[in-house]
Amino acid sequence: MSVHLPPLPPTPGDEYQPAGRSIADLVAEEHRQLLELARRLTEPGPDPRYGRDVLVAALSRHLSGEEQYLLPAVRHAVEGAKPLVDEVVAGDVELLRALRGLTDDGLTDVAARIEAHARAVDPLVQRLCASATEEELVRLGNRLEIAEEAAPTRPHPAIPHHAPWNRIVEPAVGLIDKVRDVLSGRHTRLDELTEPPPR
């Protein structure tokens, strides 16, 4: 069973491979970075500058991208994955709720929820890799990156979390978030930290 993606335009030669990174590599890297940032924020000592704002923004974008492209692909391509995907989405909604108005007191809970999210998603990614071609994984990775660029930078647990509605609503909400970020001077990128998590 393969992932449902629109066909690519015809290209010369049979060895065409789309440019970009596999969705598996992207998700694994993002999980590492989010877990590292959460760990640094919960440990004693100076927090990375802007750390909490960046964690909220990066995690909001990450969850949005996964819900728009990774989880629908898993649901379509991996037999019997629907209840597991539904559990992940329910956990994502609770994580977004925990991010709303995040204070230092809530960081430990959020860090534990990020770990639980990664433990739930990583096996689904492995199962997707077994069901999809490398070309499909790269094309999904490209879509994930595009979705994350347009995604909200603040938690919105009440908006739709299933395709196709999230692909329509989240970019509009993301635009509003980005305007608010610019007007308030809020930092939202990992590379804006004094010590960004390693890639």
XYZ file of N, CA and C in Angstrom:
597
model
N 0.858 -1.175 0.000
C 0.000 0.000 0.000
C 0.899 1.231 0.000
N 0.607 2.193 -0.853
C 1.443 3.387 -0.908
C 0.669 4.595 -0.409
N 1.385 5.694 -0.255
C 0.801 6.938 0.230
C 0.057 7.604 -0.908
N -1.107 8.161 -0.618
C -1.897 8.846 -1.629
C -1.356 10.260 -1.802
N -0.686 10.504 -2.936
C -0.177 11.826 -3.282
C -0.513 12.088 -4.739
N -0.760 13.348 -5.099
C -1.003 13.635 -6.511
C 0.199 13.227 -7.347
N -0.032 12.806 -8.597
C 1.097 12.378 -9.433
C 2.013 13.551 -9.758
N 3.282 13.236 -9.938
C 4.243 14.243 -10.374
C 4.116 14.444 -11.875
N 4.491 15.632 -12.375
C 4.496 15.810 -13.833
C 5.544 14.897 -14.463
N 5.353 14.545 -15.726
C 6.327 13.656 -16.371
C 7.713 14.301 -16.415
N 8.727 13.462 -16.227
C 10.112 13.945 -16.275
C 10.921 13.021 -17.171
N 11.980 13.545 -17.775
C 12.811 12.676 -18.613
C 13.577 11.682 -17.749
N 13.622 10.458 -18.196
C 14.381 9.432 -17.476
C 13.560 8.766 -16.398
N 13.934 7.544 -16.071
C 13.193 6.775 -15.075
C 13.759 6.927 -13.676
N 14.920 7.564 -13.527
C 15.593 7.629 -12.235
C 15.317 8.930 -11.493
N 14.192 9.580 -11.749
C 13.904 10.862 -11.102
C 13.691 10.668 -9.601
N 14.333 11.505 -8.817
C 14.153 11.513 -7.366
C 13.933 12.970 -6.958
N 12.783 13.293 -6.338
C 12.560 14.686 -5.944
C 13.598 15.137 -4.922
N 13.921 16.428 -4.975
C 14.884 16.986 -4.033
C 14.215 17.188 -2.683
N 14.995 17.154 -1.628
C 14.472 17.395 -0.293
C 14.832 16.272 0.663
N 14.294 16.383 1.859
C 14.584 15.404 2.904
C 13.355 14.567 3.194
N 13.593 13.359 3.598
C 12.524 12.437 3.952
C 11.753 12.966 5.160
N 10.451 12.730 5.159
C 9.640 13.135 6.299
C 10.112 12.432 7.572
N 10.633 11.222 7.436
C 11.139 10.498 8.610
C 12.327 11.230 9.223
N 13.243 11.702 8.382
C 14.412 12.433 8.883
C 14.001 13.754 9.526
N 13.074 14.462 8.889
C 12.627 15.749 9.424
C 11.946 15.592 10.781
N 11.048 14.626 10.886
C 10.325 14.423 12.138
C 11.290 13.997 13.244
N 12.231 13.111 12.921
C 13.203 12.667 13.923
C 14.047 13.844 14.417
N 14.502 14.697 13.499
C 15.304 15.856 13.887
C 14.492 16.823 14.748
N 13.258 17.080 14.354
C 12.424 18.003 15.129
C 12.139 17.450 16.525
N 11.883 16.152 16.608
C 11.665 15.559 17.935
C 12.909 15.738 18.808
N 14.094 15.494 18.250
C 15.341 15.670 19.013
C 15.488 17.110 19.498
N 15.240 18.067 18.594
C 15.407 19.471 18.948
C 14.399 19.904 20.008
N 13.150 19.492 19.863
C 12.122 19.872 20.837
C 12.401 19.249 22.198
N 12.817 17.983 22.204
C 13.140 17.322 23.473
C 14.343 17.978 24.144
N 15.353 18.341 23.361
C 16.536 19.000 23.914
C 16.182 20.368 24.488
N 15.391 21.155 23.769
C 15.002 22.475 24.269
C 14.162 22.339 25.533
N 13.215 21.416 25.547
C 12.388 21.209 26.753
C 13.253 20.789 27.925
N 14.237 19.914 27.673
C 15.137 19.479 28.746
C 15.913 20.666 29.306
N 16.441 21.505 28.411
C 17.213 22.670 28.860
C 16.352 23.646 29.646
N 15.092 23.786 29.264
C 14.211 24.725 29.970
C 13.805 24.218 31.349
N 13.802 22.901 31.549
C 13.378 22.354 32.839
C 14.554 22.123 33.788
N 15.772 22.148 33.279
C 16.933 21.945 34.142
C 17.282 23.236 34.869
N 17.898 23.124 36.060
C 18.345 24.328 36.750
C 19.413 25.051 35.937
N 19.480 26.349 36.118
C 20.460 27.140 35.384
C 19.770 28.128 34.481
N 20.547 28.932 33.781
C 19.941 29.962 32.931
C 19.205 29.339 31.750
N 17.997 29.837 31.505
C 17.235 29.365 30.347
C 17.811 29.994 29.085
N 17.709 29.267 27.959
C 18.089 29.910 26.697
C 17.220 31.148 26.490
N 17.833 32.200 26.014
C 17.086 33.444 25.811
C 15.896 33.189 24.890
N 14.750 33.685 25.264
C 13.480 33.509 24.525
C 13.023 32.059 24.490
N 13.587 31.182 25.304
C 13.347 29.748 25.191
C 11.898 29.327 25.223
N 11.114 29.868 26.158
C 9.733 29.415 26.279
C 8.915 29.795 25.048
N 9.073 31.037 24.562
C 8.341 31.461 23.360
C 8.708 30.602 22.162
N 9.991 30.313 22.020
C 10.453 29.514 20.881
C 9.920 28.088 20.992
N 9.912 27.517 22.188
C 9.375 26.167 22.372
C 7.910 26.122 21.959
N 7.122 27.080 22.407
C 5.690 27.111 22.071
C 5.506 27.230 20.559
N 6.259 28.125 19.923
C 6.108 28.341 18.479
C 6.574 27.122 17.685
N 7.745 26.589 18.030
C 8.283 25.444 17.286
C 7.384 24.222 17.437
N 6.879 24.003 18.637
C 6.004 22.856 18.877
C 4.660 23.036 18.178
N 4.121 24.250 18.186
C 2.858 24.510 17.478
C 3.009 24.229 15.987
N 4.127 24.694 15.398
C 4.369 24.439 13.967
C 4.547 22.948 13.705
N 5.305 22.290 14.573
C 5.583 20.862 14.398
C 4.289 20.037 14.418
N 3.457 20.274 15.408
C 2.205 19.505 15.516
C 1.303 19.773 14.321
N 1.264 21.016 13.875
C 0.446 21.367 12.718
C 0.912 20.612 11.474
N 2.219 20.619 11.220
C 2.750 19.922 10.046
C 2.484 18.431 10.093
N 2.681 17.823 11.263
C 2.410 16.385 11.386
C 0.940 16.077 11.129
N 0.062 16.902 11.679
C -1.374 16.635 11.513
C -1.848 16.886 10.087
N -1.174 17.763 9.358
C -1.577 18.028 7.979
C -1.085 16.961 7.007
N 0.127 16.412 7.231
C 0.695 15.507 6.231
C 1.160 14.162 6.766
N 1.858 14.131 7.883
C 2.363 12.841 8.373
C 1.224 11.919 8.781
N 0.372 12.378 9.664
C -0.669 11.495 10.202
C -1.681 11.054 9.147
N -2.122 11.927 8.218
C -2.988 11.419 7.145
C -2.298 10.364 6.278
N -0.985 10.537 6.033
C -0.257 9.539 5.243
C -0.208 8.209 5.983
N 0.048 8.257 7.285
C 0.062 7.030 8.084
C -1.313 6.379 8.059
N -2.343 7.182 8.252
C -3.718 6.649 8.251
C -4.030 5.951 6.941
N -3.544 6.522 5.828
C -3.849 5.957 4.509
C -2.989 4.729 4.187
N -1.712 4.787 4.543
C -0.780 3.772 4.044
C -0.515 2.624 5.009
N -0.780 2.822 6.304
C -0.431 1.801 7.297
C -1.706 1.113 7.777
N -1.802 -0.164 7.515
C -2.999 -0.917 7.885
C -3.171 -0.946 9.404
N -4.391 -0.659 9.853
C -4.723 -0.711 11.276
C -4.215 0.462 12.093
N -3.729 1.533 11.438
C -3.137 2.651 12.175
C -4.149 3.699 12.613
N -5.379 3.628 12.117
C -6.347 4.690 12.410
C -6.528 4.950 13.909
N -6.739 3.921 14.768
C -6.904 4.223 16.190
C -5.638 4.815 16.820
N -4.471 4.415 16.344
C -3.220 4.973 16.865
C -3.080 6.441 16.469
N -3.447 6.762 15.231
C -3.413 8.155 14.768
C -4.393 8.994 15.580
N -5.587 8.458 15.831
C -6.569 9.197 16.628
C -6.043 9.471 18.033
N -5.319 8.521 18.610
C -4.714 8.736 19.937
C -3.668 9.833 19.889
N -2.850 9.849 18.840
C -1.831 10.883 18.704
C -2.481 12.255 18.591
N -3.523 12.363 17.779
C -4.202 13.654 17.609
C -4.810 14.114 18.935
N -5.424 13.201 19.668
C -5.990 13.566 20.980
C -4.884 14.045 21.921
N -3.741 13.373 21.907
C -2.608 13.814 22.728
C -2.076 15.169 22.290
N -2.074 15.419 20.964
C -1.631 16.721 20.448
C -2.532 17.844 20.938
N -3.834 17.603 20.949
C -4.773 18.624 21.417
C -4.502 18.949 22.886
N -4.261 17.919 23.694
C -3.953 18.150 25.113
C -2.625 18.884 25.266
N -1.645 18.565 24.425
C -0.364 19.264 24.469
C -0.540 20.738 24.108
N -1.346 21.020 23.101
C -1.614 22.415 22.734
C -2.311 23.149 23.880
N -3.217 22.474 24.570
C -3.875 23.100 25.727
C -2.857 23.431 26.818
N -1.906 22.506 27.027
C -0.874 22.728 28.044
C 0.047 23.886 27.656
N 0.201 24.152 26.365
C 1.066 25.245 25.911
C 0.425 26.619 26.092
N -0.884 26.669 26.177
C -1.561 27.964 26.293
C -1.182 28.614 27.614
N -0.640 29.815 27.534
C -0.247 30.534 28.735
C 0.857 29.826 29.511
N 1.759 29.140 28.815
C 2.800 28.346 29.456
C 3.668 29.211 30.373
N 3.841 28.750 31.600
C 4.733 29.391 32.564
C 5.827 28.403 32.934
N 6.800 28.865 33.719
C 7.882 27.973 34.157
C 7.334 26.781 34.929
N 6.245 26.987 35.667
C 5.663 25.888 36.452
C 5.116 24.774 35.563
N 4.710 25.094 34.340
C 4.137 24.089 33.452
C 5.146 23.401 32.542
N 6.417 23.809 32.618
C 7.409 23.275 31.685
C 7.659 21.783 31.873
N 7.661 21.314 33.113
C 7.908 19.893 33.352
C 6.806 19.045 32.731
N 5.551 19.483 32.889
C 4.424 18.761 32.295
C 4.527 18.761 30.771
N 4.855 19.908 30.187
C 4.979 19.999 28.735
C 6.121 19.116 28.238
N 7.245 19.104 28.957
C 8.370 18.248 28.559
C 7.956 16.781 28.547
N 7.203 16.358 29.564
C 6.732 14.964 29.614
C 5.775 14.676 28.467
N 4.941 15.636 28.113
C 4.001 15.450 27.001
C 4.737 15.376 25.659
N 5.821 16.145 25.508
C 6.611 16.072 24.275
C 7.241 14.686 24.158
N 7.769 14.167 25.255
C 8.347 12.814 25.238
C 7.287 11.781 24.856
N 6.082 11.908 25.434
C 5.009 10.966 25.113
C 4.619 11.082 23.639
N 4.598 12.312 23.125
C 4.276 12.525 21.707
C 5.307 11.816 20.820
N 6.586 12.019 21.112
C 7.633 11.394 20.295
C 7.553 9.868 20.380
N 7.289 9.331 21.575
C 7.170 7.865 21.727
C 5.989 7.317 20.939
N 4.921 8.091 20.799
C 3.746 7.633 20.050
C 3.946 7.764 18.542
N 4.617 8.833 18.106
C 4.742 9.113 16.664
C 5.874 8.321 16.018
N 6.991 8.153 16.707
C 8.152 7.505 16.083
C 7.847 6.111 15.521
N 7.116 5.244 16.245
C 6.790 3.939 15.637
C 5.885 4.059 14.416
N 5.002 5.066 14.402
C 4.146 5.264 13.229
C 4.981 5.679 12.024
N 6.004 6.501 12.255
C 6.897 6.901 11.168
C 7.632 5.677 10.622
N 8.088 4.809 11.511
C 8.780 3.586 11.061
C 7.852 2.718 10.212
N 6.606 2.613 10.634
C 5.653 1.815 9.855
C 5.355 2.475 8.514
N 5.311 3.804 8.485
C 5.111 4.506 7.217
C 6.290 4.249 6.282
N 7.498 4.287 6.826
C 8.699 4.038 6.007
C 8.658 2.648 5.370
N 8.076 1.687 6.081
C 7.976 0.329 5.547
C 6.916 0.224 4.457
N 5.960 1.172 4.430
C 4.855 1.109 3.466
C 5.023 2.044 2.282
N 5.890 3.036 2.387
C 6.006 4.067 1.356
C 7.345 3.957 0.644
N 7.393 4.513 -0.552
C 8.653 4.564 -1.296
C 9.480 5.743 -0.804
N 10.761 5.730 -1.136
C 11.635 6.852 -0.757
C 11.145 8.144 -1.409
N 10.690 8.062 -2.647
C 10.164 9.248 -3.333
C 8.968 9.817 -2.563
N 8.060 8.957 -2.135
C 6.893 9.431 -1.375
C 7.314 10.068 -0.063
N 8.305 9.486 0.609
C 8.764 10.037 1.885
C 9.398 11.415 1.698
N 10.142 11.592 0.598
C 10.747 12.901 0.317
C 9.659 13.911 -0.040
N 8.702 13.505 -0.847
C 7.618 14.426 -1.208
C 6.815 14.822 0.029
N 6.573 13.874 0.929
C 5.894 14.212 2.190
C 6.751 15.147 3.037
N 8.065 14.930 3.031
C 8.957 15.826 3.763
C 8.880 17.247 3.236
N 8.827 17.397 1.910
C 8.687 18.729 1.317
C 7.381 19.386 1.744
N 6.311 18.616 1.759
C 5.013 19.162 2.170
C 5.011 19.539 3.643
N 5.651 18.719 4.469
C 5.746 19.018 5.896
C 6.457 20.350 6.117
N 7.575 20.552 5.422
C 8.324 21.807 5.592
C 7.501 23.013 5.155
N 6.785 22.893 4.054
C 5.947 23.997 3.577
C 4.823 24.263 4.572
N 4.194 23.197 5.066
C 3.096 23.356 6.032
C 3.581 24.025 7.305
N 4.770 23.658 7.777
C 5.283 24.249 9.009
C 5.604 25.727 8.839
N 6.034 26.134 7.642
C 6.303 27.555 7.405
C 5.026 28.377 7.493
N 3.909 27.808 7.083
C 2.634 28.534 7.107
C 1.833 28.298 8.380
N 2.308 27.419 9.248
C 1.524 26.976 10.415
C 1.450 28.046 11.495
N 0.483 27.895 12.390
C 0.394 28.801 13.542
C 1.648 28.710 14.411
N 1.968 29.821 15.071
C 3.097 29.856 16.005
C 2.615 29.923 17.449
N 1.318 29.787 17.625
C 0.719 29.771 18.955
C -0.221 28.580 19.030
N -0.478 28.084 20.226
C -1.358 26.911 20.326
C -2.821 27.281 20.089
N -3.485 26.501 19.251
C -4.910 26.688 18.947
C -5.601 25.332 19.031
N -5.874 24.838 20.237
C -6.442 23.489 20.354
C -7.849 23.342 19.795
N -8.570 24.454 19.597
C -9.966 24.359 19.161
C -10.135 24.313 17.644
N -9.074 24.579 16.872
C -9.237 24.552 15.413
C -9.183 23.111 14.925
N -9.627 22.836 13.681
C -9.636 21.454 13.188
C -8.243 20.825 13.180
N -8.191 19.532 13.500
C -6.924 18.809 13.536
C -6.878 17.665 12.533
N -7.827 17.633 11.608
C -7.864 16.578 10.596
C -7.948 17.198 9.214
N -7.221 16.580 8.267
C -7.283 17.010 6.872
C -8.675 16.695 6.321
N -9.200 17.519 5.438
C -8.577 18.656 4.781
C -8.767 19.976 5.524
N -9.594 20.002 6.561
C -9.940 21.279 7.190
C -8.738 21.968 7.819
N -7.834 21.203 8.424
C -6.677 21.858 9.033
C -5.778 22.495 7.966
N -5.755 21.941 6.765
C -4.928 22.508 5.693
C -5.507 23.828 5.184
N -6.770 24.055 5.450
C -7.425 25.306 5.055
C -7.332 26.334 6.180
N -7.635 25.905 7.405
C -7.749 26.834 8.537
C -6.383 27.237 9.085
N -5.464 26.294 9.246
C -4.209 26.590 9.944
C -3.337 27.638 9.248
N -3.209 27.652 7.913
C -2.421 28.732 7.307
C -3.021 30.125 7.562
N -4.347 30.222 7.585
C -4.973 31.524 7.874
C -4.696 31.943 9.310
N -4.837 31.010 10.241
C -4.542 31.302 11.645
C -3.055 31.603 11.807
N -2.207 30.867 11.079
C -0.767 31.102 11.136
C -0.390 32.501 10.683
N -1.067 33.014 9.659
C -0.802 34.371 9.187
C -1.097 35.392 10.285
N -2.213 35.207 10.965
C -2.565 36.115 12.071
C -1.525 36.026 13.184
N -1.109 34.797 13.518
C -0.085 34.618 14.551
C 1.205 35.337 14.169
N 1.615 35.216 12.923
C 2.875 35.820 12.493
C 2.805 37.343 12.549
N 1.656 37.908 12.213
C 1.490 39.364 12.339
C 1.616 39.763 13.807
N 0.964 39.018 14.684
C 1.066 39.300 16.126
C 2.507 39.178 16.605
N 3.228 38.161 16.113
C 4.622 37.966 16.508
C 5.482 39.158 16.110
N 5.299 39.646 14.878
C 6.094 40.778 14.400
C 5.777 42.020 15.225
N 4.488 42.266 15.456
C 4.100 43.467 16.193
C 4.580 43.444 17.641
N 4.649 42.259 18.235
C 5.066 42.152 19.642
C 6.567 41.903 19.792
N 7.286 41.624 18.682
C 8.708 41.316 18.765
C 8.982 39.933 19.341
N 8.006 39.038 19.275
C 8.143 37.691 19.836
C 9.090 36.849 18.984
N 9.947 36.098 19.644
C 10.878 35.201 18.959
C 10.218 33.833 18.814
N 10.358 33.247 17.605
C 9.648 31.993 17.320
C 10.517 30.924 16.668
N 11.785 31.192 16.421
C 12.639 30.263 15.683
C 13.743 29.715 16.579
N 14.064 28.439 16.380
C 15.133 27.816 17.160
C 16.458 28.535 16.979
N 16.718 29.059 15.772
C 18.001 29.720 15.546
C 18.088 31.093 16.208
N 16.993 31.566 16.807
C 17.028 32.828 17.542
C 17.478 32.629 18.990
N 17.594 31.386 19.426
C 18.048 31.116 20.779
C 19.530 31.402 20.913
N 19.960 31.736 22.132
C 21.380 31.961 22.360
C 22.172 30.696 22.068
N 21.592 29.535 22.397
C 22.223 28.235 22.077
C 21.163 27.334 21.462
N 20.983 27.395 20.136
C 19.963 26.561 19.509
C 20.267 25.079 19.711
N 19.222 24.236 19.815
C 19.472 22.785 19.912
C 20.204 22.301 18.663
N 21.088 21.320 18.808
C 21.814 20.808 17.645
C 20.876 20.197 16.616
N 21.248 20.331 15.358
C 20.433 19.751 14.269
C 20.740 18.290 14.108
